[in-house]
Tab-separated table of C-alpha atoms in Angstrom:
chain	number	residue	atom	x	y	z
A	28	MET	CA	-9.808	-19.855	-15.822
A	29	LYS	CA	-6.852	-20.973	-13.757
A	30	ILE	CA	-5.384	-17.916	-12.013
A	31	LEU	CA	-1.815	-17.762	-10.696
A	32	PHE	CA	-1.041	-15.005	-8.184
A	33	LEU	CA	2.619	-14.316	-7.389
A	34	THR	CA	3.723	-12.249	-4.416
A	35	THR	CA	6.781	-11.959	-2.192
A	36	GLY	CA	4.881	-9.957	0.399
A	37	THR	CA	3.187	-11.240	3.514
A	38	PHE	CA	0.281	-13.502	2.548
A	39	GLY	CA	-1.292	-15.594	5.273
A	40	SER	CA	-4.395	-17.010	3.622
A	41	ILE	CA	-6.984	-16.229	0.967
A	42	ASN	CA	-9.468	-16.096	3.861
A	43	ASP	CA	-7.689	-13.097	5.407
A	44	LYS	CA	-8.808	-9.497	5.009
A	45	GLY	CA	-6.572	-7.404	2.795
A	46	LEU	CA	-6.020	-6.006	-0.692
A	47	TYR	CA	-4.964	-9.241	-2.346
A	48	PRO	CA	-7.011	-11.838	-0.416
A	49	ASP	CA	-10.139	-9.737	-1.027
A	50	LEU	CA	-9.402	-9.529	-4.758
A	51	LEU	CA	-8.578	-13.223	-5.122
A	52	ARG	CA	-11.796	-14.227	-3.363
A	53	GLU	CA	-13.659	-12.345	-6.096
A	54	PHE	CA	-12.022	-14.636	-8.655
A	55	THR	CA	-13.161	-17.702	-6.711
A	56	LYS	CA	-16.699	-16.292	-6.566
A	57	GLY	CA	-16.521	-15.995	-10.347
A	58	GLY	CA	-15.838	-19.717	-10.622
A	59	HIS	CA	-12.111	-19.482	-11.322
A	60	ASP	CA	-9.408	-21.742	-9.846
A	61	VAL	CA	-6.906	-19.702	-7.846
A	62	TYR	CA	-3.304	-20.659	-7.118
A	63	ILE	CA	-1.219	-18.466	-4.809
A	64	VAL	CA	2.577	-18.470	-4.579
A	65	SER	CA	4.068	-16.547	-1.657
A	66	ALA	CA	7.330	-16.444	0.282
A	67	ARG	CA	8.509	-17.991	3.514
A	68	GLU	CA	11.678	-16.313	4.683
A	69	LYS	CA	14.490	-18.531	5.935
A	70	ARG	CA	14.290	-17.157	9.475
A	71	GLU	CA	10.761	-18.566	9.846
A	72	GLY	CA	12.162	-22.102	9.845
A	73	PHE	CA	9.563	-23.641	7.499
A	74	LYS	CA	10.046	-25.659	4.337
A	75	THR	CA	8.324	-25.115	0.996
A	76	GLU	CA	4.757	-26.396	1.283
A	77	LEU	CA	1.587	-26.642	-0.821
A	78	VAL	CA	-1.603	-26.084	1.188
A	79	ASP	CA	-5.186	-26.591	0.016
A	80	GLU	CA	-7.199	-23.689	1.501
A	81	GLY	CA	-10.479	-24.758	-0.057
A	82	MET	CA	-10.967	-21.646	-2.154
A	83	ALA	CA	-7.366	-21.732	-3.373
A	84	LYS	CA	-4.165	-23.768	-3.533
A	85	HIS	CA	-1.414	-21.921	-1.685
A	86	LEU	CA	2.254	-22.694	-2.420
A	87	MET	CA	4.524	-21.195	0.236
A	88	VAL	CA	8.134	-21.169	-0.962
A	89	LYS	CA	11.168	-21.075	1.303
A	90	ILE	CA	13.437	-18.197	0.257
A	91	GLY	CA	16.243	-16.179	1.822
A	92	ASN	CA	15.571	-13.290	4.166
A	93	ILE	CA	14.348	-10.115	2.421
A	94	THR	CA	13.099	-8.161	5.460
A	95	LYS	CA	14.824	-7.162	8.694
A	96	THR	CA	18.210	-8.096	7.288
A	97	SER	CA	21.314	-6.551	5.726
A	98	PHE	CA	21.190	-4.767	2.378
A	99	ILE	CA	23.458	-7.420	0.848
A	100	GLU	CA	21.385	-10.395	2.042
A	101	LYS	CA	18.185	-8.703	0.947
A	102	GLY	CA	19.641	-8.025	-2.491
A	103	ILE	CA	20.864	-11.585	-3.015
A	104	SER	CA	17.618	-13.101	-1.716
A	105	THR	CA	15.517	-10.851	-3.956
A	106	ILE	CA	17.489	-11.792	-7.064
A	107	LEU	CA	17.128	-15.540	-6.280
A	108	ILE	CA	13.357	-15.474	-5.704
A	109	SER	CA	12.402	-15.974	-9.351
A	110	SER	CA	14.440	-19.189	-9.751
A	111	GLN	CA	13.294	-20.514	-6.363
A	112	TYR	CA	9.645	-19.930	-7.268
A	113	LYS	CA	10.161	-21.608	-10.640
A	114	ARG	CA	11.605	-24.772	-9.062
A	115	ALA	CA	8.781	-24.914	-6.504
A	116	LEU	CA	6.099	-24.468	-9.169
A	117	CYS	CA	7.552	-27.186	-11.391
A	118	LYS	CA	7.768	-29.579	-8.432
A	119	HIS	CA	4.477	-28.951	-6.614
A	120	LEU	CA	2.110	-27.865	-9.387
A	121	VAL	CA	3.028	-30.378	-12.060
A	122	GLY	CA	0.755	-30.286	-15.104
A	123	VAL	CA	-1.177	-27.171	-14.048
A	124	LYS	CA	-1.534	-24.740	-16.944
A	125	PHE	CA	-2.469	-21.161	-16.115
A	126	ASP	CA	-4.686	-18.809	-18.099
A	127	LEU	CA	-3.907	-15.626	-16.184
A	128	ILE	CA	-0.873	-14.584	-14.138
A	129	LEU	CA	-1.343	-11.792	-11.595
A	130	TYR	CA	1.730	-10.337	-9.885
A	131	SER	CA	2.527	-7.179	-7.999
A	132	THR	CA	5.435	-4.877	-7.334
A	133	PRO	CA	7.501	-4.810	-5.235
A	134	PRO	CA	9.715	-6.546	-6.204
A	135	ILE	CA	10.442	-6.137	-9.909
A	136	THR	CA	12.580	-9.292	-10.114
A	137	LEU	CA	9.865	-11.843	-10.961
A	138	GLY	CA	10.100	-11.046	-14.662
A	139	SER	CA	11.944	-14.186	-15.748
A	140	LEU	CA	9.447	-16.410	-13.917
A	141	VAL	CA	6.452	-14.591	-15.394
A	142	SER	CA	8.009	-14.850	-18.856
A	143	PHE	CA	8.635	-18.594	-18.433
A	144	ILE	CA	5.030	-19.359	-17.416
A	145	LYS	CA	3.599	-16.991	-20.034
A	146	ASN	CA	5.460	-18.741	-22.847
A	147	ARG	CA	4.844	-22.242	-21.472
A	148	ASP	CA	1.089	-21.838	-20.938
A	149	ASN	CA	0.260	-19.051	-23.406
A	150	ALA	CA	-1.081	-17.170	-20.386
A	151	ILE	CA	-2.215	-13.559	-20.126
A	152	THR	CA	-0.034	-11.501	-17.791
A	153	TYR	CA	-1.305	-8.695	-15.550
A	154	LEU	CA	0.997	-6.551	-13.417
A	155	ILE	CA	-0.588	-4.892	-10.373
A	156	LEU	CA	1.738	-1.917	-9.988
A	157	LYS	CA	2.003	-0.810	-6.372
A	158	ASP	CA	5.558	0.484	-6.399
A	159	ILE	CA	7.593	2.323	-9.058
A	160	PHE	CA	11.141	1.135	-8.454
A	161	PRO	CA	13.976	2.111	-8.860
A	162	GLN	CA	12.848	5.748	-9.237
A	163	ASN	CA	11.364	5.795	-5.733
A	164	ALA	CA	14.799	4.809	-4.362
A	165	VAL	CA	16.403	7.638	-6.364
A	166	ASP	CA	13.873	10.108	-4.951
A	167	LEU	CA	14.861	9.151	-1.399
A	168	ASN	CA	18.605	9.202	-2.192
A	169	ILE	CA	18.945	5.443	-1.684
A	170	LEU	CA	20.083	5.042	-5.301
A	171	GLU	CA	21.667	7.485	-7.735
A	172	LYS	CA	21.623	7.676	-11.504
A	173	SER	CA	25.400	8.169	-11.710
A	174	GLY	CA	28.483	6.905	-9.943
A	175	LEU	CA	28.739	3.497	-8.268
A	176	LYS	CA	25.065	3.454	-7.274
A	177	GLY	CA	24.274	4.381	-10.856
A	178	PHE	CA	25.231	0.883	-11.980
A	179	LEU	CA	22.596	-0.531	-9.623
A	180	TYR	CA	20.035	1.975	-10.848
A	181	LYS	CA	20.671	1.084	-14.499
A	182	TYR	CA	20.419	-2.633	-13.730
A	183	PHE	CA	17.112	-2.279	-11.878
A	184	ARG	CA	15.753	0.124	-14.475
A	185	ARG	CA	16.467	-2.474	-17.171
A	186	VAL	CA	14.726	-5.148	-15.078
A	187	GLU	CA	11.776	-2.798	-14.545
A	188	LYS	CA	11.368	-2.214	-18.280
A	189	GLN	CA	11.596	-5.956	-18.956
A	190	LEU	CA	8.793	-6.543	-16.455
A	191	TYR	CA	6.606	-3.926	-18.145
A	192	ASN	CA	7.324	-5.363	-21.575
A	193	ILE	CA	6.268	-8.921	-20.686
A	194	SER	CA	3.081	-7.658	-19.029
A	195	ASP	CA	0.056	-7.737	-21.309
A	196	TYR	CA	-1.606	-5.286	-18.947
A	197	ILE	CA	-0.394	-2.965	-16.211
A	198	GLY	CA	-2.863	-1.937	-13.509
A	199	CYS	CA	-1.998	1.346	-11.770
A	200	MET	CA	-3.302	2.737	-8.494
A	201	SER	CA	-4.505	6.055	-9.923
A	202	GLN	CA	-4.600	8.220	-13.038
A	203	ALA	CA	-1.369	9.952	-11.993
A	204	ASN	CA	0.331	6.529	-11.960
A	205	VAL	CA	-0.998	5.773	-15.445
A	206	ASP	CA	0.287	9.118	-16.745
A	207	TYR	CA	3.694	8.605	-15.119
A	208	ILE	CA	4.232	5.116	-16.520
A	209	LEU	CA	3.304	6.174	-20.045
A	210	LYS	CA	5.433	9.333	-19.875
A	211	PHE	CA	8.615	7.562	-18.794
A	212	ASN	CA	7.996	4.369	-20.752
A	213	PRO	CA	6.745	5.743	-24.099
A	214	GLU	CA	7.254	2.387	-25.807
A	215	LEU	CA	4.219	1.017	-23.960
A	216	ASP	CA	0.847	0.876	-25.704
A	217	LYS	CA	-1.492	3.127	-23.701
A	218	ASN	CA	-4.262	0.536	-24.098
A	219	ARG	CA	-2.213	-1.852	-21.959
A	220	VAL	CA	-2.172	0.509	-18.976
A	221	GLN	CA	-5.292	1.013	-16.876
A	222	ILE	CA	-6.391	2.126	-13.425
A	223	CYS	CA	-6.495	-0.779	-10.972
A	224	PRO	CA	-6.738	0.945	-7.577
A	225	ASN	CA	-6.168	-0.325	-4.070
A	226	SER	CA	-9.464	-1.995	-3.238
A	227	ILE	CA	-11.112	-4.086	-0.543
A	228	GLU	CA	-14.182	-6.065	0.368
A	229	ILE	CA	-15.808	-3.301	2.400
A	230	GLN	CA	-16.690	-3.670	6.058
A	231	ASN	CA	-18.418	-0.957	8.046
A	232	LYS	CA	-15.880	-0.103	10.756
A	233	GLU	CA	-17.863	2.780	12.244
A	234	ILE	CA	-18.485	2.347	15.976
A	235	SER	CA	-20.995	3.794	18.451
A	236	LEU	CA	-20.213	6.732	20.723
A	237	TYR	CA	-20.273	4.347	23.700
A	238	LYS	CA	-17.749	2.023	22.038
A	239	LYS	CA	-15.638	5.012	21.048
A	240	ARG	CA	-15.424	6.135	24.685
A	241	GLN	CA	-14.445	2.592	25.728
A	242	ILE	CA	-11.658	2.403	23.149
A	243	ARG	CA	-10.304	5.829	24.043
A	244	ASP	CA	-10.239	4.907	27.730
A	245	LYS	CA	-8.491	1.622	26.896
A	246	TYR	CA	-5.645	3.329	25.035
A	247	GLY	CA	-5.397	6.492	27.114
A	248	ILE	CA	-6.848	8.767	24.447
A	249	PRO	CA	-8.743	11.804	25.803
A	250	GLY	CA	-12.456	11.901	25.129
A	251	ASP	CA	-12.755	15.690	24.944
A	252	LYS	CA	-10.257	16.411	22.145
A	253	LEU	CA	-10.258	16.137	18.378
A	254	VAL	CA	-8.081	13.101	17.725
A	255	PHE	CA	-5.816	12.987	14.673
A	256	VAL	CA	-4.454	9.510	13.950
A	257	TYR	CA	-1.626	8.329	11.723
A	258	GLY	CA	-1.488	4.566	11.267
A	259	GLY	CA	0.843	2.441	9.177
A	260	ASN	CA	4.451	2.226	8.122
A	261	LEU	CA	6.929	4.595	9.728
A	262	GLY	CA	9.737	4.591	7.183
A	263	LYS	CA	11.586	6.888	4.818
A	264	PRO	CA	8.689	7.136	2.307
A	265	GLN	CA	6.542	8.771	4.985
A	266	GLY	CA	8.924	11.697	5.540
A	267	ILE	CA	9.156	11.180	9.304
A	268	PRO	CA	11.450	14.201	9.965
A	269	PHE	CA	8.765	16.482	8.512
A	270	LEU	CA	6.040	14.648	10.458
A	271	ILE	CA	8.018	15.358	13.636
A	272	GLU	CA	8.246	19.065	12.749
A	273	CYS	CA	4.487	19.117	12.246
A	274	LEU	CA	3.951	17.457	15.626
A	275	LYS	CA	6.253	20.014	17.269
A	276	SER	CA	4.046	22.779	15.886
A	277	GLN	CA	1.033	21.275	17.708
A	278	ILE	CA	2.517	20.578	21.148
A	279	ASN	CA	0.635	23.516	22.641
A	280	ASN	CA	-2.651	22.793	20.854
A	281	GLU	CA	-4.961	22.082	23.802
A	282	LYS	CA	-7.898	21.122	21.571
A	283	ALA	CA	-6.118	18.398	19.586
A	284	PHE	CA	-4.612	15.003	20.323
A	285	PHE	CA	-2.215	13.267	17.897
A	286	LEU	CA	-1.942	9.475	17.864
A	287	ILE	CA	0.838	7.763	15.870
A	288	VAL	CA	0.584	3.979	15.458
A	289	GLY	CA	2.969	1.800	13.491
A	290	ASN	CA	6.418	0.350	12.964
A	291	GLY	CA	9.244	0.874	10.540
A	292	THR	CA	12.825	1.975	10.067
A	293	GLU	CA	12.073	5.487	11.378
A	294	TYR	CA	10.217	4.406	14.518
A	295	LYS	CA	13.264	5.074	16.707
A	296	ARG	CA	13.458	8.645	15.429
A	297	LEU	CA	9.853	9.220	16.491
A	298	SER	CA	10.437	7.469	19.782
A	299	SER	CA	13.350	9.822	20.542
A	300	PHE	CA	11.147	12.833	19.833
A	301	PHE	CA	8.463	11.581	22.223
A	302	LYS	CA	11.015	10.832	24.952
A	303	ASN	CA	12.705	14.199	24.618
A	304	GLU	CA	9.584	16.358	24.315
A	305	ASN	CA	7.119	14.245	26.328
A	306	PRO	CA	4.123	15.948	24.667
A	307	SER	CA	0.948	15.731	26.738
A	308	ASN	CA	-1.357	15.846	23.710
A	309	MET	CA	0.337	13.069	21.730
A	310	LYS	CA	0.888	9.319	21.932
A	311	LEU	CA	3.168	6.911	20.043
A	312	MET	CA	2.244	3.236	19.819
A	313	GLN	CA	3.716	0.271	17.993
A	314	ARG	CA	1.690	-1.635	15.406
A	315	LEU	CA	-1.412	-3.416	16.719
A	316	PRO	CA	-3.162	-6.577	15.464
A	317	LYS	CA	-5.320	-5.684	12.443
A	318	GLU	CA	-8.720	-5.906	14.180
A	319	ASP	CA	-7.541	-3.923	17.217
A	320	TYR	CA	-5.970	-1.319	14.943
A	321	GLU	CA	-9.105	-0.830	12.865
A	322	THR	CA	-11.284	-0.506	15.980
A	323	MET	CA	-8.919	2.075	17.440
A	324	ILE	CA	-8.894	4.014	14.151
A	325	ALA	CA	-12.691	4.207	14.333
A	326	ALA	CA	-12.424	5.784	17.790
A	327	CYS	CA	-10.514	8.745	16.323
A	328	ASP	CA	-11.737	11.772	14.363
A	329	ILE	CA	-9.292	12.532	11.524
A	330	GLY	CA	-7.068	10.103	9.618
A	331	MET	CA	-3.657	11.373	8.500
A	332	ILE	CA	-1.400	10.354	5.609
A	333	PHE	CA	2.172	11.599	5.176
A	334	LEU	CA	4.498	11.207	2.185
A	335	ASP	CA	8.040	12.495	1.733
A	336	HIS	CA	8.120	15.667	-0.351
A	337	ARG	CA	11.084	14.407	-2.413
A	338	PHE	CA	8.940	11.900	-4.263
A	339	THR	CA	8.540	12.437	-7.993
A	340	ILE	CA	6.530	9.228	-8.406
A	341	PRO	CA	2.797	9.296	-7.582
A	342	ASN	CA	2.293	7.100	-4.505
A	343	PHE	CA	-1.237	6.236	-3.379
A	344	PRO	CA	-1.124	4.704	0.138
A	345	SER	CA	-3.573	1.909	0.929
A	346	ARG	CA	-4.056	3.131	4.506
A	347	LEU	CA	-6.546	5.577	3.018
A	348	LEU	CA	-9.039	2.702	2.806
A	349	SER	CA	-8.889	2.031	6.568
A	350	TYR	CA	-9.895	5.621	7.270
A	351	MET	CA	-12.692	5.505	4.704
A	352	GLN	CA	-14.096	2.283	6.192
A	353	ALA	CA	-14.246	3.982	9.584
A	354	LYS	CA	-15.935	7.050	8.009
A	355	LEU	CA	-13.099	9.361	9.035
A	356	PRO	CA	-12.287	12.440	6.961
A	357	VAL	CA	-8.671	12.429	5.803
A	358	LEU	CA	-5.804	14.899	6.047
A	359	ALA	CA	-3.160	14.119	3.382
A	360	VAL	CA	0.241	15.801	3.669
A	361	THR	CA	2.172	14.796	0.566
A	362	ASP	CA	4.397	15.658	-2.362
A	363	PRO	CA	2.691	17.407	-5.318
A	364	TYR	CA	3.124	14.485	-7.735
A	365	THR	CA	0.609	12.117	-6.193
A	366	ASP	CA	-3.047	12.729	-7.054
A	367	LEU	CA	-4.110	11.540	-3.596
A	368	GLY	CA	-4.864	15.109	-2.516
A	369	LYS	CA	-6.840	15.754	-5.693
A	370	VAL	CA	-8.988	12.665	-5.104
A	371	ILE	CA	-9.645	13.634	-1.482
A	372	ILE	CA	-10.566	17.226	-2.336
A	373	GLU	CA	-12.764	16.331	-5.326
A	374	GLY	CA	-14.449	13.584	-3.310
A	375	GLU	CA	-15.058	16.117	-0.509
A	376	PHE	CA	-13.807	13.800	2.216
A	377	GLY	CA	-10.783	15.637	3.534
A	378	TRP	CA	-7.968	18.157	3.208
A	379	TRP	CA	-4.547	18.306	1.575
A	380	CYS	CA	-1.339	20.288	1.859
A	381	GLU	CA	2.203	19.822	0.613
A	382	SER	CA	4.678	18.120	2.911
A	383	ASN	CA	7.241	20.923	2.768
A	384	SER	CA	5.677	23.652	4.905
A	385	VAL	CA	4.881	23.390	8.606
A	386	LYS	CA	3.105	26.721	8.255
A	387	ASN	CA	0.692	25.209	5.716
A	388	PHE	CA	0.137	22.239	8.004
A	389	ARG	CA	-0.769	24.550	10.904
A	390	GLU	CA	-3.180	26.442	8.674
A	391	VAL	CA	-4.926	23.232	7.587
A	392	ILE	CA	-5.260	22.131	11.219
A	393	HIS	CA	-6.862	25.498	11.973
A	394	THR	CA	-9.227	25.015	9.006
A	395	ILE	CA	-10.240	21.583	10.270
A	396	PHE	CA	-11.208	22.972	13.668
A	397	LYS	CA	-13.413	25.561	12.012
A	398	CYS	CA	-15.085	22.976	9.747
A	399	ASP	CA	-18.611	21.984	10.826
A	400	LYS	CA	-18.988	19.283	8.140
A	401	ARG	CA	-16.464	16.729	9.385
A	402	VAL	CA	-19.112	14.039	9.918
A	403	ASP	CA	-20.520	14.643	6.443
A	404	MET	CA	-17.029	14.445	4.972
A	405	GLY	CA	-16.526	11.062	6.628
A	406	LYS	CA	-19.765	9.870	5.029
A	407	ASN	CA	-18.576	11.200	1.664
A	408	GLY	CA	-15.460	9.072	2.001
A	409	TRP	CA	-17.591	6.018	2.782
A	410	GLU	CA	-19.617	6.593	-0.399
A	411	TYR	CA	-16.472	7.208	-2.457
A	412	LEU	CA	-15.062	3.918	-1.163
A	413	HIS	CA	-18.167	2.089	-2.396
A	414	ASN	CA	-18.065	3.805	-5.760
A	415	TYR	CA	-14.393	3.324	-6.618
A	416	TYR	CA	-12.415	1.072	-4.284
A	417	THR	CA	-14.255	-2.245	-3.974
A	418	SER	CA	-12.527	-5.539	-4.791
A	419	ASP	CA	-15.420	-6.676	-6.987
A	420	ARG	CA	-15.015	-3.523	-9.098
A	421	THR	CA	-11.298	-4.260	-9.533
A	422	TYR	CA	-12.063	-7.886	-10.391
A	423	ARG	CA	-14.501	-6.817	-13.103
A	424	ALA	CA	-12.005	-4.316	-14.552
A	425	ILE	CA	-9.338	-7.015	-14.863
A	426	CYS	CA	-11.740	-9.520	-16.372
A	427	ASN	CA	-13.059	-6.997	-18.891
A	428	GLN	CA	-9.535	-6.422	-20.175
A	429	ILE	CA	-8.959	-10.155	-20.566
A	430	ILE	CA	-12.289	-10.717	-22.310
A	431	ASN	CA	-11.528	-7.881	-24.715
A	432	GLN	CA	-8.164	-9.442	-25.559
A	433	LYS	CA	-9.739	-12.812	-26.231
């Protein structure tokens, strides 16, 4: 088959490590021809270009700025992406007919392009659903269902439904995502919606005790404390004000050390907390290169995940996989709608509490210190990763759906 993958996110190369490169390499291993279309924002200063990467053809399309820019510019650029991608495809991939189109959210505005290629090539369409928009924006009070912002919500909700309707299959990150999509989009055939979780080509990121001491010394992390690490985006979805309250509750915990690593719109808020409180058992760092980050994660003891309690959509953060690769047990502090906590508890590789009670957070921290099975829990996570979150498993699930349709 000829596979077309559409994304507006960061995509360096099919040879990189990551959710989508790992999955697409599985298609190449299966003998399929892979074509990737990704974005180059205007600020980068590059033109549209088609690159032969050996395993795949990669079309990088010049678009407007959609990150680190004003709300208005981001909105206009996002709306224009579909037409810009269409022109680039027709110019640079003349005569190529696709059998399968893979595309992910965000954004939800590629619908017209997907529809065009689907009708032109009689292709099968598969949406990899990573983001339920616009409801997530409503949850965080960025959009509203009434008033002036209500017009935007209704527009994006209509676009969202159109995207679902043109998708032959919708792959969701977890069972809670499947249930949510079917509940709020009852017109969809349940046979079109399946679990397609975040998945990777697994690497053992566990390190030796000697290496762990080296890494801790390098980054100023104490060697005699239980180290809790949060790594990833520091934005509104993570509920940073609540994270700060949780950190405040642990300032006097002499047995624990809390490491926060990442970037995002709420980084400055965290930075202000660290400057004002100057906690001796905590450290804030900006995002590191991927390899350095994963090595540092492996030098810690407990991986943390935070989600804003206002969410009514079931998020399932991919940073979980980094912790599992390093054989770290996981502490998830989330809203009650995600089934992340359920998965962690049933898989016996961590702990969960709701992200609305600092008291509950303190109690879970106390429980963790009393737990004598933390190493075993990390190993359980490693096994769970192998059983459910491998890119080859996701590849086979997608292919089985397509074969059944044919």
